[in-house]
PDB file of C-alpha atoms in Angstrom:
ATOM      1  CA  MET A 273       0.000   0.000   0.000  1.00 67.00           C
ATOM      2  CA  LYS A 274       1.306   3.448  -0.946  1.00 81.00           C
ATOM      3  CA  LYS A 275       2.574   5.512   2.000  1.00 92.00           C
ATOM      4  CA  LYS A 276       1.593   9.170   2.110  1.00 96.00           C
ATOM      5  CA  LEU A 277       3.689  11.880   3.768  1.00 98.00           C
ATOM      6  CA  GLY A 278       3.397  15.612   4.040  1.00 98.00           C
ATOM      7  CA  PHE A 279       6.101  17.518   2.168  1.00 98.00           C
ATOM      8  CA  TYR A 280       7.560  20.969   2.746  1.00 98.00           C
ATOM      9  CA  PRO A 281      10.016  21.767  -0.073  1.00 97.00           C
ATOM     10  CA  GLY A 282      10.974  25.263   1.078  1.00 96.00           C
ATOM     11  CA  CYS A 283      12.407  28.011  -1.083  1.00 95.00           C
ATOM     12  CA  SER A 284      15.717  26.393  -2.028  1.00 93.00           C
ATOM     13  CA  LEU A 285      14.208  23.241  -3.474  1.00 92.00           C
ATOM     14  CA  GLU A 286      12.024  25.412  -5.695  1.00 90.00           C
ATOM     15  CA  GLY A 287      15.027  27.369  -6.962  1.00 86.00           C
ATOM     16  CA  THR A 288      18.778  27.019  -6.451  1.00 88.00           C
ATOM     17  CA  SER A 289      18.622  23.388  -5.300  1.00 93.00           C
ATOM     18  CA  ARG A 290      16.143  22.165  -7.850  1.00 96.00           C
ATOM     19  CA  GLU A 291      18.187  18.998  -8.292  1.00 97.00           C
ATOM     20  CA  TYR A 292      17.655  18.155  -4.622  1.00 98.00           C
ATOM     21  CA  SER A 293      13.895  18.381  -5.071  1.00 97.00           C
ATOM     22  CA  GLU A 294      14.072  16.229  -8.195  1.00 97.00           C
ATOM     23  CA  SER A 295      16.037  13.525  -6.405  1.00 98.00           C
ATOM     24  CA  VAL A 296      13.775  13.559  -3.315  1.00 98.00           C
ATOM     25  CA  ILE A 297      10.579  13.304  -5.360  1.00 98.00           C
ATOM     26  CA  SER A 298      11.987  10.667  -7.727  1.00 98.00           C
ATOM     27  CA  LEU A 299      13.252   8.588  -4.806  1.00 98.00           C
ATOM     28  CA  ALA A 300       9.880   8.772  -3.058  1.00 98.00           C
ATOM     29  CA  LYS A 301       8.123   7.586  -6.227  1.00 97.00           C
ATOM     30  CA  ARG A 302      10.612   4.734  -6.600  1.00 97.00           C
ATOM     31  CA  PHE A 303       9.579   3.527  -3.145  1.00 97.00           C
ATOM     32  CA  ASP A 304       5.847   4.083  -3.679  1.00 97.00           C
ATOM     33  CA  ILE A 305       5.684   7.059  -1.321  1.00 98.00           C
ATOM     34  CA  GLU A 306       3.308   9.895  -2.136  1.00 97.00           C
ATOM     35  CA  LEU A 307       4.496  13.335  -1.046  1.00 98.00           C
ATOM     36  CA  GLU A 308       1.698  15.801  -0.333  1.00 97.00           C
ATOM     37  CA  ALA A 309       2.943  19.399  -0.389  1.00 98.00           C
ATOM     38  CA  VAL A 310       1.758  21.647   2.425  1.00 98.00           C
ATOM     39  CA  PRO A 311      -0.966  23.831   0.856  1.00 98.00           C
ATOM     40  CA  ASP A 312      -0.002  27.462   0.247  1.00 98.00           C
ATOM     41  CA  TRP A 313       3.317  27.050   2.018  1.00 98.00           C
ATOM     42  CA  ASN A 314       5.560  30.048   2.664  1.00 97.00           C
ATOM     43  CA  CYS A 315       9.237  30.726   3.343  1.00 95.00           C
ATOM     44  CA  CYS A 316      10.307  29.539   6.797  1.00 96.00           C
ATOM     45  CA  GLY A 317      12.625  32.533   7.237  1.00 92.00           C
ATOM     46  CA  ALA A 318      15.658  30.318   7.809  1.00 87.00           C
ATOM     47  CA  SER A 319      18.328  32.625   6.407  1.00 74.00           C
ATOM     48  CA  SER A 320      17.623  35.855   8.247  1.00 74.00           C
ATOM     49  CA  ALA A 321      14.250  36.200  10.001  1.00 74.00           C
ATOM     50  CA  HIS A 322      15.667  35.237  13.409  1.00 71.00           C
ATOM     51  CA  ASN A 323      18.161  38.099  13.109  1.00 72.00           C
ATOM     52  CA  LEU A 324      15.450  40.646  12.366  1.00 77.00           C
ATOM     53  CA  ASN A 325      12.363  39.952  14.450  1.00 89.00           C
ATOM     54  CA  LYS A 326      11.648  37.263  17.050  1.00 92.00           C
ATOM     55  CA  ILE A 327       7.912  36.975  16.398  1.00 95.00           C
ATOM     56  CA  LEU A 328       8.403  36.989  12.613  1.00 93.00           C
ATOM     57  CA  SER A 329      10.975  34.210  12.911  1.00 95.00           C
ATOM     58  CA  LEU A 330       8.387  32.082  14.726  1.00 97.00           C
ATOM     59  CA  ALA A 331       5.320  33.175  12.776  1.00 97.00           C
ATOM     60  CA  LEU A 332       6.714  32.063   9.408  1.00 97.00           C
ATOM     61  CA  PRO A 333       7.335  28.400  10.360  1.00 97.00           C
ATOM     62  CA  ALA A 334       4.264  28.411  12.630  1.00 98.00           C
ATOM     63  CA  ARG A 335       2.047  29.249   9.656  1.00 98.00           C
ATOM     64  CA  ILE A 336       3.557  26.348   7.697  1.00 98.00           C
ATOM     65  CA  LEU A 337       2.781  23.973  10.548  1.00 98.00           C
ATOM     66  CA  ALA A 338      -0.741  25.392  10.889  1.00 98.00           C
ATOM     67  CA  GLN A 339      -1.335  24.900   7.162  1.00 98.00           C
ATOM     68  CA  ALA A 340      -0.105  21.311   7.433  1.00 98.00           C
ATOM     69  CA  GLU A 341      -2.371  20.669  10.410  1.00 98.00           C
ATOM     70  CA  LYS A 342      -5.316  22.194   8.570  1.00 97.00           C
ATOM     71  CA  ALA A 343      -4.648  19.782   5.683  1.00 98.00           C
ATOM     72  CA  GLY A 344      -4.667  16.821   8.058  1.00 97.00           C
ATOM     73  CA  ILE A 345      -0.932  16.160   7.751  1.00 98.00           C
ATOM     74  CA  LYS A 346       0.458  14.268  10.761  1.00 96.00           C
ATOM     75  CA  GLU A 347       3.981  13.632   9.515  1.00 98.00           C
ATOM     76  CA  ILE A 348       5.967  15.933   7.252  1.00 98.00           C
ATOM     77  CA  LEU A 349       9.211  15.494   5.320  1.00 98.00           C
ATOM     78  CA  VAL A 350      11.386  18.615   5.285  1.00 98.00           C
ATOM     79  CA  PRO A 351      14.505  17.870   3.158  1.00 98.00           C
ATOM     80  CA  CYS A 352      16.297  21.195   3.718  1.00 97.00           C
ATOM     81  CA  ALA A 353      18.340  21.050   6.931  1.00 96.00           C
ATOM     82  CA  ALA A 354      17.792  24.751   7.604  1.00 94.00           C
ATOM     83  CA  CYS A 355      14.030  24.461   7.089  1.00 96.00           C
ATOM     84  CA  SER A 356      13.671  21.335   9.227  1.00 97.00           C
ATOM     85  CA  ASN A 357      15.699  23.033  11.959  1.00 96.00           C
ATOM     86  CA  ARG A 358      13.446  26.098  11.941  1.00 96.00           C
ATOM     87  CA  LEU A 359      10.226  24.093  11.954  1.00 98.00           C
ATOM     88  CA  ILE A 360      11.345  21.745  14.735  1.00 98.00           C
ATOM     89  CA  THR A 361      12.793  24.455  16.993  1.00 96.00           C
ATOM     90  CA  THR A 362       9.770  26.709  16.462  1.00 97.00           C
ATOM     91  CA  GLN A 363       7.316  23.930  17.271  1.00 98.00           C
ATOM     92  CA  HIS A 364       9.307  23.075  20.388  1.00 98.00           C
ATOM     93  CA  GLU A 365       9.436  26.680  21.542  1.00 97.00           C
ATOM     94  CA  LEU A 366       5.745  27.369  20.974  1.00 98.00           C
ATOM     95  CA  PHE A 367       4.516  24.284  22.802  1.00 98.00           C
ATOM     96  CA  GLU A 368       6.934  24.981  25.653  1.00 97.00           C
ATOM     97  CA  GLU A 369       5.790  28.608  26.070  1.00 97.00           C
ATOM     98  CA  PRO A 370       1.983  29.021  25.975  1.00 97.00           C
ATOM     99  CA  GLU A 371       2.065  32.828  26.088  1.00 98.00           C
ATOM    100  CA  LEU A 372       4.474  33.012  23.180  1.00 97.00           C
ATOM    101  CA  LYS A 373       2.346  30.503  21.272  1.00 98.00           C
ATOM    102  CA  LYS A 374      -0.719  32.681  21.841  1.00 97.00           C
ATOM    103  CA  GLU A 375       1.101  35.774  20.541  1.00 98.00           C
ATOM    104  CA  VAL A 376       2.318  33.970  17.418  1.00 98.00           C
ATOM    105  CA  GLU A 377      -1.156  32.560  16.737  1.00 98.00           C
ATOM    106  CA  GLU A 378      -2.608  36.053  16.985  1.00 97.00           C
ATOM    107  CA  THR A 379       0.021  37.245  14.523  1.00 97.00           C
ATOM    108  CA  THR A 380      -0.671  34.504  11.972  1.00 97.00           C
ATOM    109  CA  GLY A 381      -4.406  34.253  12.591  1.00 98.00           C
ATOM    110  CA  MET A 382      -3.968  30.468  12.714  1.00 97.00           C
ATOM    111  CA  SER A 383      -3.791  28.053  15.633  1.00 96.00           C
ATOM    112  CA  LEU A 384      -1.768  24.924  16.400  1.00 97.00           C
ATOM    113  CA  SER A 385      -3.508  22.245  18.417  1.00 97.00           C
ATOM    114  CA  ALA A 386      -0.851  19.503  18.529  1.00 96.00           C
ATOM    115  CA  PRO A 387       2.752  18.918  17.420  1.00 97.00           C
ATOM    116  CA  ILE A 388       3.351  17.453  13.968  1.00 98.00           C
ATOM    117  CA  ARG A 389       6.111  14.885  13.427  1.00 98.00           C
ATOM    118  CA  ILE A 390       8.812  16.582  11.376  1.00 98.00           C
ATOM    119  CA  LEU A 391      11.357  14.401   9.555  1.00 98.00           C
ATOM    120  CA  ASN A 392      14.672  15.567   8.164  1.00 98.00           C
ATOM    121  CA  VAL A 393      15.813  13.782   5.015  1.00 98.00           C
ATOM    122  CA  ILE A 394      18.108  11.380   6.902  1.00 98.00           C
ATOM    123  CA  GLN A 395      15.257  10.233   9.141  1.00 98.00           C
ATOM    124  CA  PHE A 396      13.061   9.830   6.068  1.00 98.00           C
ATOM    125  CA  ILE A 397      15.648   7.607   4.399  1.00 98.00           C
ATOM    126  CA  GLN A 398      16.283   5.603   7.580  1.00 98.00           C
ATOM    127  CA  GLU A 399      12.602   4.866   8.161  1.00 97.00           C
ATOM    128  CA  TYR A 400      11.095   4.607   4.685  1.00 97.00           C
ATOM    129  CA  ILE A 401      13.919   3.841   2.254  1.00 98.00           C
ATOM    130  CA  VAL A 402      16.581   1.713   3.953  1.00 97.00           C
ATOM    131  CA  PRO A 403      14.229  -1.150   4.982  1.00 97.00           C
ATOM    132  CA  GLU A 404      13.196  -1.607   1.324  1.00 96.00           C
ATOM    133  CA  LEU A 405      16.552  -0.748  -0.229  1.00 97.00           C
ATOM    134  CA  PRO A 406      17.710  -4.373  -0.706  1.00 95.00           C
ATOM    135  CA  ASN A 407      14.651  -4.963  -2.925  1.00 95.00           C
ATOM    136  CA  LYS A 408      15.268  -1.859  -5.052  1.00 96.00           C
ATOM    137  CA  LYS A 409      19.055  -1.840  -5.232  1.00 96.00           C
ATOM    138  CA  VAL A 410      20.490  -2.414  -8.703  1.00 96.00           C
ATOM    139  CA  ASN A 411      23.884  -0.718  -8.333  1.00 93.00           C
ATOM    140  CA  ALA A 412      26.505  -0.292  -5.633  1.00 93.00           C
ATOM    141  CA  PHE A 413      28.020   3.104  -4.911  1.00 96.00           C
ATOM    142  CA  ASP A 414      31.445   1.629  -4.210  1.00 96.00           C
ATOM    143  CA  LYS A 415      33.256   4.908  -3.559  1.00 97.00           C
ATOM    144  CA  LYS A 416      35.027   6.475  -0.610  1.00 98.00           C
ATOM    145  CA  VAL A 417      32.836   9.316   0.630  1.00 98.00           C
ATOM    146  CA  ALA A 418      32.962  12.126   3.163  1.00 98.00           C
ATOM    147  CA  CYS A 419      29.597  12.468   4.919  1.00 98.00           C
ATOM    148  CA  TYR A 420      29.117  16.139   5.698  1.00 98.00           C
ATOM    149  CA  TYR A 421      26.245  16.872   8.101  1.00 98.00           C
ATOM    150  CA  GLY A 422      26.813  20.605   8.513  1.00 96.00           C
ATOM    151  CA  CYS A 423      25.629  22.699  11.463  1.00 92.00           C
ATOM    152  CA  LEU A 424      21.872  22.390  11.397  1.00 93.00           C
ATOM    153  CA  LEU A 425      21.066  18.675  11.259  1.00 95.00           C
ATOM    154  CA  VAL A 426      22.366  18.062  14.786  1.00 95.00           C
ATOM    155  CA  ARG A 427      22.136  21.471  16.513  1.00 94.00           C
ATOM    156  CA  PRO A 428      20.630  22.420  18.928  1.00 94.00           C
ATOM    157  CA  HIS A 429      21.031  18.871  20.140  1.00 93.00           C
ATOM    158  CA  ASP A 430      18.732  19.153  23.166  1.00 94.00           C
ATOM    159  CA  ILE A 431      15.811  20.061  20.893  1.00 96.00           C
ATOM    160  CA  LEU A 432      16.516  18.081  17.732  1.00 96.00           C
ATOM    161  CA  GLN A 433      17.636  14.920  19.532  1.00 92.00           C
ATOM    162  CA  PHE A 434      19.142  13.686  16.290  1.00 95.00           C
ATOM    163  CA  ASP A 435      22.335  11.658  16.168  1.00 96.00           C
ATOM    164  CA  ARG A 436      25.583  12.423  17.975  1.00 94.00           C
ATOM    165  CA  LEU A 437      26.616  16.044  18.178  1.00 90.00           C
ATOM    166  CA  GLU A 438      30.296  15.828  17.253  1.00 88.00           C
ATOM    167  CA  ASP A 439      30.558  12.539  15.377  1.00 95.00           C
ATOM    168  CA  PRO A 440      27.144  11.703  13.868  1.00 97.00           C
ATOM    169  CA  GLN A 441      26.823   8.306  12.196  1.00 98.00           C
ATOM    170  CA  SER A 442      23.378   8.103  10.568  1.00 98.00           C
ATOM    171  CA  MET A 443      24.445   9.324   7.134  1.00 98.00           C
ATOM    172  CA  ASP A 444      27.540   7.111   7.291  1.00 98.00           C
ATOM    173  CA  GLU A 445      25.395   4.043   7.980  1.00 98.00           C
ATOM    174  CA  ILE A 446      23.077   4.864   5.088  1.00 98.00           C
ATOM    175  CA  MET A 447      26.028   5.241   2.756  1.00 98.00           C
ATOM    176  CA  LYS A 448      27.365   1.857   3.862  1.00 98.00           C
ATOM    177  CA  THR A 449      24.071   0.245   2.827  1.00 96.00           C
ATOM    178  CA  SER A 450      24.612   1.843  -0.585  1.00 96.00           C
ATOM    179  CA  GLY A 451      27.994   0.182  -0.953  1.00 96.00           C
ATOM    180  CA  ALA A 452      30.086   3.234  -0.110  1.00 98.00           C
ATOM    181  CA  GLU A 453      32.999   3.504   2.302  1.00 98.00           C
ATOM    182  CA  PRO A 454      32.596   6.574   4.574  1.00 98.00           C
ATOM    183  CA  ILE A 455      35.895   8.083   5.641  1.00 98.00           C
ATOM    184  CA  ASP A 456      36.691   8.958   9.243  1.00 97.00           C
ATOM    185  CA  TRP A 457      37.238  12.717   9.358  1.00 97.00           C
ATOM    186  CA  PRO A 458      36.867  15.631  11.838  1.00 96.00           C
ATOM    187  CA  PHE A 459      34.887  18.041   9.634  1.00 97.00           C
ATOM    188  CA  LYS A 460      31.475  16.358   9.697  1.00 97.00           C
ATOM    189  CA  THR A 461      29.692  19.195  11.499  1.00 97.00           C
ATOM    190  CA  GLU A 462      31.999  22.141  10.821  1.00 95.00           C
ATOM    191  CA  CYS A 463      30.335  25.303   9.472  1.00 93.00           C
ATOM    192  CA  CYS A 464      30.610  25.922   5.715  1.00 94.00           C
ATOM    193  CA  GLY A 465      29.800  29.631   6.103  1.00 90.00           C
ATOM    194  CA  ALA A 466      26.054  29.181   5.699  1.00 81.00           C
ATOM    195  CA  GLY A 467      24.188  32.350   4.646  1.00 73.00           C
ATOM    196  CA  LEU A 468      27.368  34.400   4.216  1.00 76.00           C
ATOM    197  CA  SER A 469      27.682  33.024   0.694  1.00 73.00           C
ATOM    198  CA  LEU A 470      26.571  36.285  -0.910  1.00 69.00           C
ATOM    199  CA  SER A 471      27.819  38.902   1.544  1.00 69.00           C
ATOM    200  CA  ARG A 472      31.192  37.367   2.498  1.00 84.00           C
ATOM    201  CA  SER A 473      32.269  34.923  -0.175  1.00 81.00           C
ATOM    202  CA  ASP A 474      35.832  35.311   1.126  1.00 87.00           C
ATOM    203  CA  LEU A 475      34.782  33.597   4.358  1.00 88.00           C
ATOM    204  CA  ILE A 476      33.072  30.866   2.352  1.00 90.00           C
ATOM    205  CA  GLY A 477      36.372  30.270   0.578  1.00 92.00           C
ATOM    206  CA  LYS A 478      38.103  29.853   3.923  1.00 95.00           C
ATOM    207  CA  LEU A 479      35.509  27.785   5.806  1.00 96.00           C
ATOM    208  CA  SER A 480      34.273  25.639   2.926  1.00 96.00           C
ATOM    209  CA  GLY A 481      37.782  25.390   1.526  1.00 96.00           C
ATOM    210  CA  LYS A 482      39.013  23.622   4.637  1.00 97.00           C
ATOM    211  CA  ILE A 483      36.126  21.161   4.417  1.00 98.00           C
ATOM    212  CA  VAL A 484      36.639  20.348   0.737  1.00 98.00           C
ATOM    213  CA  ASN A 485      40.397  20.106   1.113  1.00 98.00           C
ATOM    214  CA  GLU A 486      40.200  17.817   4.150  1.00 98.00           C
ATOM    215  CA  ALA A 487      37.803  15.464   2.356  1.00 98.00           C
ATOM    216  CA  THR A 488      40.142  15.391  -0.649  1.00 98.00           C
ATOM    217  CA  GLU A 489      43.271  14.869   1.458  1.00 98.00           C
ATOM    218  CA  ARG A 490      41.665  11.884   3.179  1.00 98.00           C
ATOM    219  CA  GLY A 491      40.946  10.200  -0.135  1.00 98.00           C
ATOM    220  CA  ALA A 492      37.215  10.816  -0.473  1.00 98.00           C
ATOM    221  CA  GLU A 493      35.828  10.620  -4.006  1.00 98.00           C
ATOM    222  CA  ALA A 494      32.654  12.562  -3.181  1.00 98.00           C
ATOM    223  CA  ILE A 495      31.230  14.726  -0.420  1.00 98.00           C
ATOM    224  CA  ILE A 496      27.695  13.738   0.623  1.00 98.00           C
ATOM    225  CA  VAL A 497      25.337  16.419   1.956  1.00 98.00           C
ATOM    226  CA  ALA A 498      21.713  16.890   3.031  1.00 97.00           C
ATOM    227  CA  CYS A 499      21.475  20.680   2.994  1.00 96.00           C
ATOM    228  CA  PRO A 500      20.961  23.049   0.028  1.00 95.00           C
ATOM    229  CA  MET A 501      23.042  25.779   1.636  1.00 94.00           C
ATOM    230  CA  CYS A 502      25.927  23.415   2.301  1.00 96.00           C
ATOM    231  CA  HIS A 503      25.742  22.169  -1.274  1.00 96.00           C
ATOM    232  CA  ALA A 504      25.733  25.708  -2.657  1.00 94.00           C
ATOM    233  CA  ASN A 505      28.795  26.689  -0.647  1.00 95.00           C
ATOM    234  CA  LEU A 506      30.785  23.547  -1.403  1.00 97.00           C
ATOM    235  CA  ASP A 507      29.753  23.272  -5.070  1.00 97.00           C
ATOM    236  CA  MET A 508      28.801  26.696  -6.425  1.00 94.00           C
ATOM    237  CA  ARG A 509      31.562  28.485  -4.535  1.00 94.00           C
ATOM    238  CA  ARG A 510      34.297  26.147  -5.758  1.00 96.00           C
ATOM    239  CA  PRO A 511      36.108  28.926  -7.707  1.00 95.00           C
ATOM    240  CA  VAL A 512      36.379  30.952  -4.463  1.00 95.00           C
ATOM    241  CA  ILE A 513      37.469  27.815  -2.602  1.00 96.00           C
ATOM    242  CA  ASN A 514      40.136  26.997  -5.196  1.00 97.00           C
ATOM    243  CA  LYS A 515      41.455  30.550  -5.020  1.00 95.00           C
ATOM    244  CA  TYR A 516      41.691  30.460  -1.233  1.00 95.00           C
ATOM    245  CA  MET A 517      43.317  27.023  -1.174  1.00 96.00           C
ATOM    246  CA  GLY A 518      45.678  27.876  -4.013  1.00 97.00           C
ATOM    247  CA  LYS A 519      44.849  24.711  -5.935  1.00 97.00           C
ATOM    248  CA  LYS A 520      42.058  23.141  -7.956  1.00 97.00           C
ATOM    249  CA  LEU A 521      39.828  20.778  -6.016  1.00 98.00           C
ATOM    250  CA  ASN A 522      37.583  18.660  -8.246  1.00 97.00           C
ATOM    251  CA  ILE A 523      35.773  16.472  -5.717  1.00 98.00           C
ATOM    252  CA  PRO A 524      32.003  16.498  -6.467  1.00 98.00           C
ATOM    253  CA  VAL A 525      29.296  17.244  -3.894  1.00 98.00           C
ATOM    254  CA  LEU A 526      26.213  15.011  -3.987  1.00 98.00           C
ATOM    255  CA  TYR A 527      22.948  15.054  -2.104  1.00 98.00           C
ATOM    256  CA  ILE A 528      22.373  11.809  -0.233  1.00 98.00           C
ATOM    257  CA  THR A 529      19.099  11.346  -2.133  1.00 98.00           C
ATOM    258  CA  GLN A 530      21.009  11.484  -5.423  1.00 98.00           C
ATOM    259  CA  VAL A 531      23.307   8.692  -4.289  1.00 98.00           C
ATOM    260  CA  ILE A 532      20.428   6.485  -3.118  1.00 98.00           C
ATOM    261  CA  GLY A 533      18.662   7.260  -6.383  1.00 97.00           C
ATOM    262  CA  MET A 534      21.637   6.117  -8.444  1.00 96.00           C
ATOM    263  CA  VAL A 535      21.847   2.949  -6.371  1.00 97.00           C
ATOM    264  CA  CYS A 536      18.192   2.272  -7.196  1.00 97.00           C
ATOM    265  CA  GLY A 537      18.712   2.810 -10.912  1.00 96.00           C
ATOM    266  CA  LEU A 538      17.282   6.307 -11.273  1.00 97.00           C
ATOM    267  CA  SER A 539      18.574   8.245 -14.275  1.00 95.00           C
ATOM    268  CA  PRO A 540      20.793  11.363 -14.126  1.00 94.00           C
ATOM    269  CA  LYS A 541      17.736  13.364 -15.164  1.00 95.00           C
ATOM    270  CA  ASP A 542      15.671  11.926 -12.310  1.00 96.00           C
ATOM    271  CA  THR A 543      18.325  12.842  -9.771  1.00 96.00           C
ATOM    272  CA  GLY A 544      19.430  16.160 -11.285  1.00 96.00           C
ATOM    273  CA  ILE A 545      23.098  15.163 -11.301  1.00 95.00           C
ATOM    274  CA  LYS A 546      23.884  17.264 -14.367  1.00 93.00           C
ATOM    275  CA  ARG A 547      22.795  20.475 -12.632  1.00 95.00           C
ATOM    276  CA  HIS A 548      25.892  20.600 -10.422  1.00 96.00           C
ATOM    277  CA  LEU A 549      28.577  23.152 -11.185  1.00 95.00           C
ATOM    278  CA  VAL A 550      31.373  20.808 -10.149  1.00 97.00           C
ATOM    279  CA  LYS A 551      31.042  18.024 -12.703  1.00 94.00           C
ATOM    280  CA  VAL A 552      30.065  14.607 -11.389  1.00 94.00           C
ATOM    281  CA  ASN A 553      32.138  11.891 -13.074  1.00 84.00           C
ATOM    282  CA  ILE A 554      31.016   9.020 -10.869  1.00 72.00           C
ATOM    283  CA  ASN A 555      29.607   5.932 -12.592  1.00 63.00           C
TER     284      ASN A 555
END
């Protein structure tokens, strides 16, 4: 029987990380999972709202959750690490502070009656893809990979309660089931520069450069990510990274859903592989 999940794509998957959306949706279809988009969803404010206005930063994700609840969605997949972080932390904060919840509900004109289960993409793969993967697997991704979790999948740990803070293993385990060999490295949760990509590309060159270089030095053949912002900084900003590092680094950056998709026989078009700026030469 087809499984149905709520789906919040967020702004990035509708624009700069279109390939991520393509791979998520194609993978879900491959495993007979129907993704139901939250009706009339809006930006969650992940990049800057929390720096501008406290209530706005809560109202934006609160409205998304209210729209999902109104549509009868009990469980929602949020592939973007920044978006899932904002939705989970907002939901936690509102249900922990009744007065704040009341103020936000007055601002949005919508109410929240109960928490919704919010899944990041790793949890989605663990629960709905991995158990059926042996039946769908047609290829092995027999490459050495660097699993890069970034800042937002595991922090704040007390609220997210997802994986280990300093040395997470969930993505590594998933990659092992795909035939890959995850490297042991210390940059799994280091910051890539996040939203400074436009305003301070020099810092992106420094922060992301160290990540890309370390993965390369340790023999990785690909960096695996689950965040559009991380992918943009490690892939799109490669010219800035190469300039900072003083050498050309060619290691590709792949979304974890693209890798699982390739393992299951999905085409490059289905997974959006050809949209990357750093060419993917992995067969």
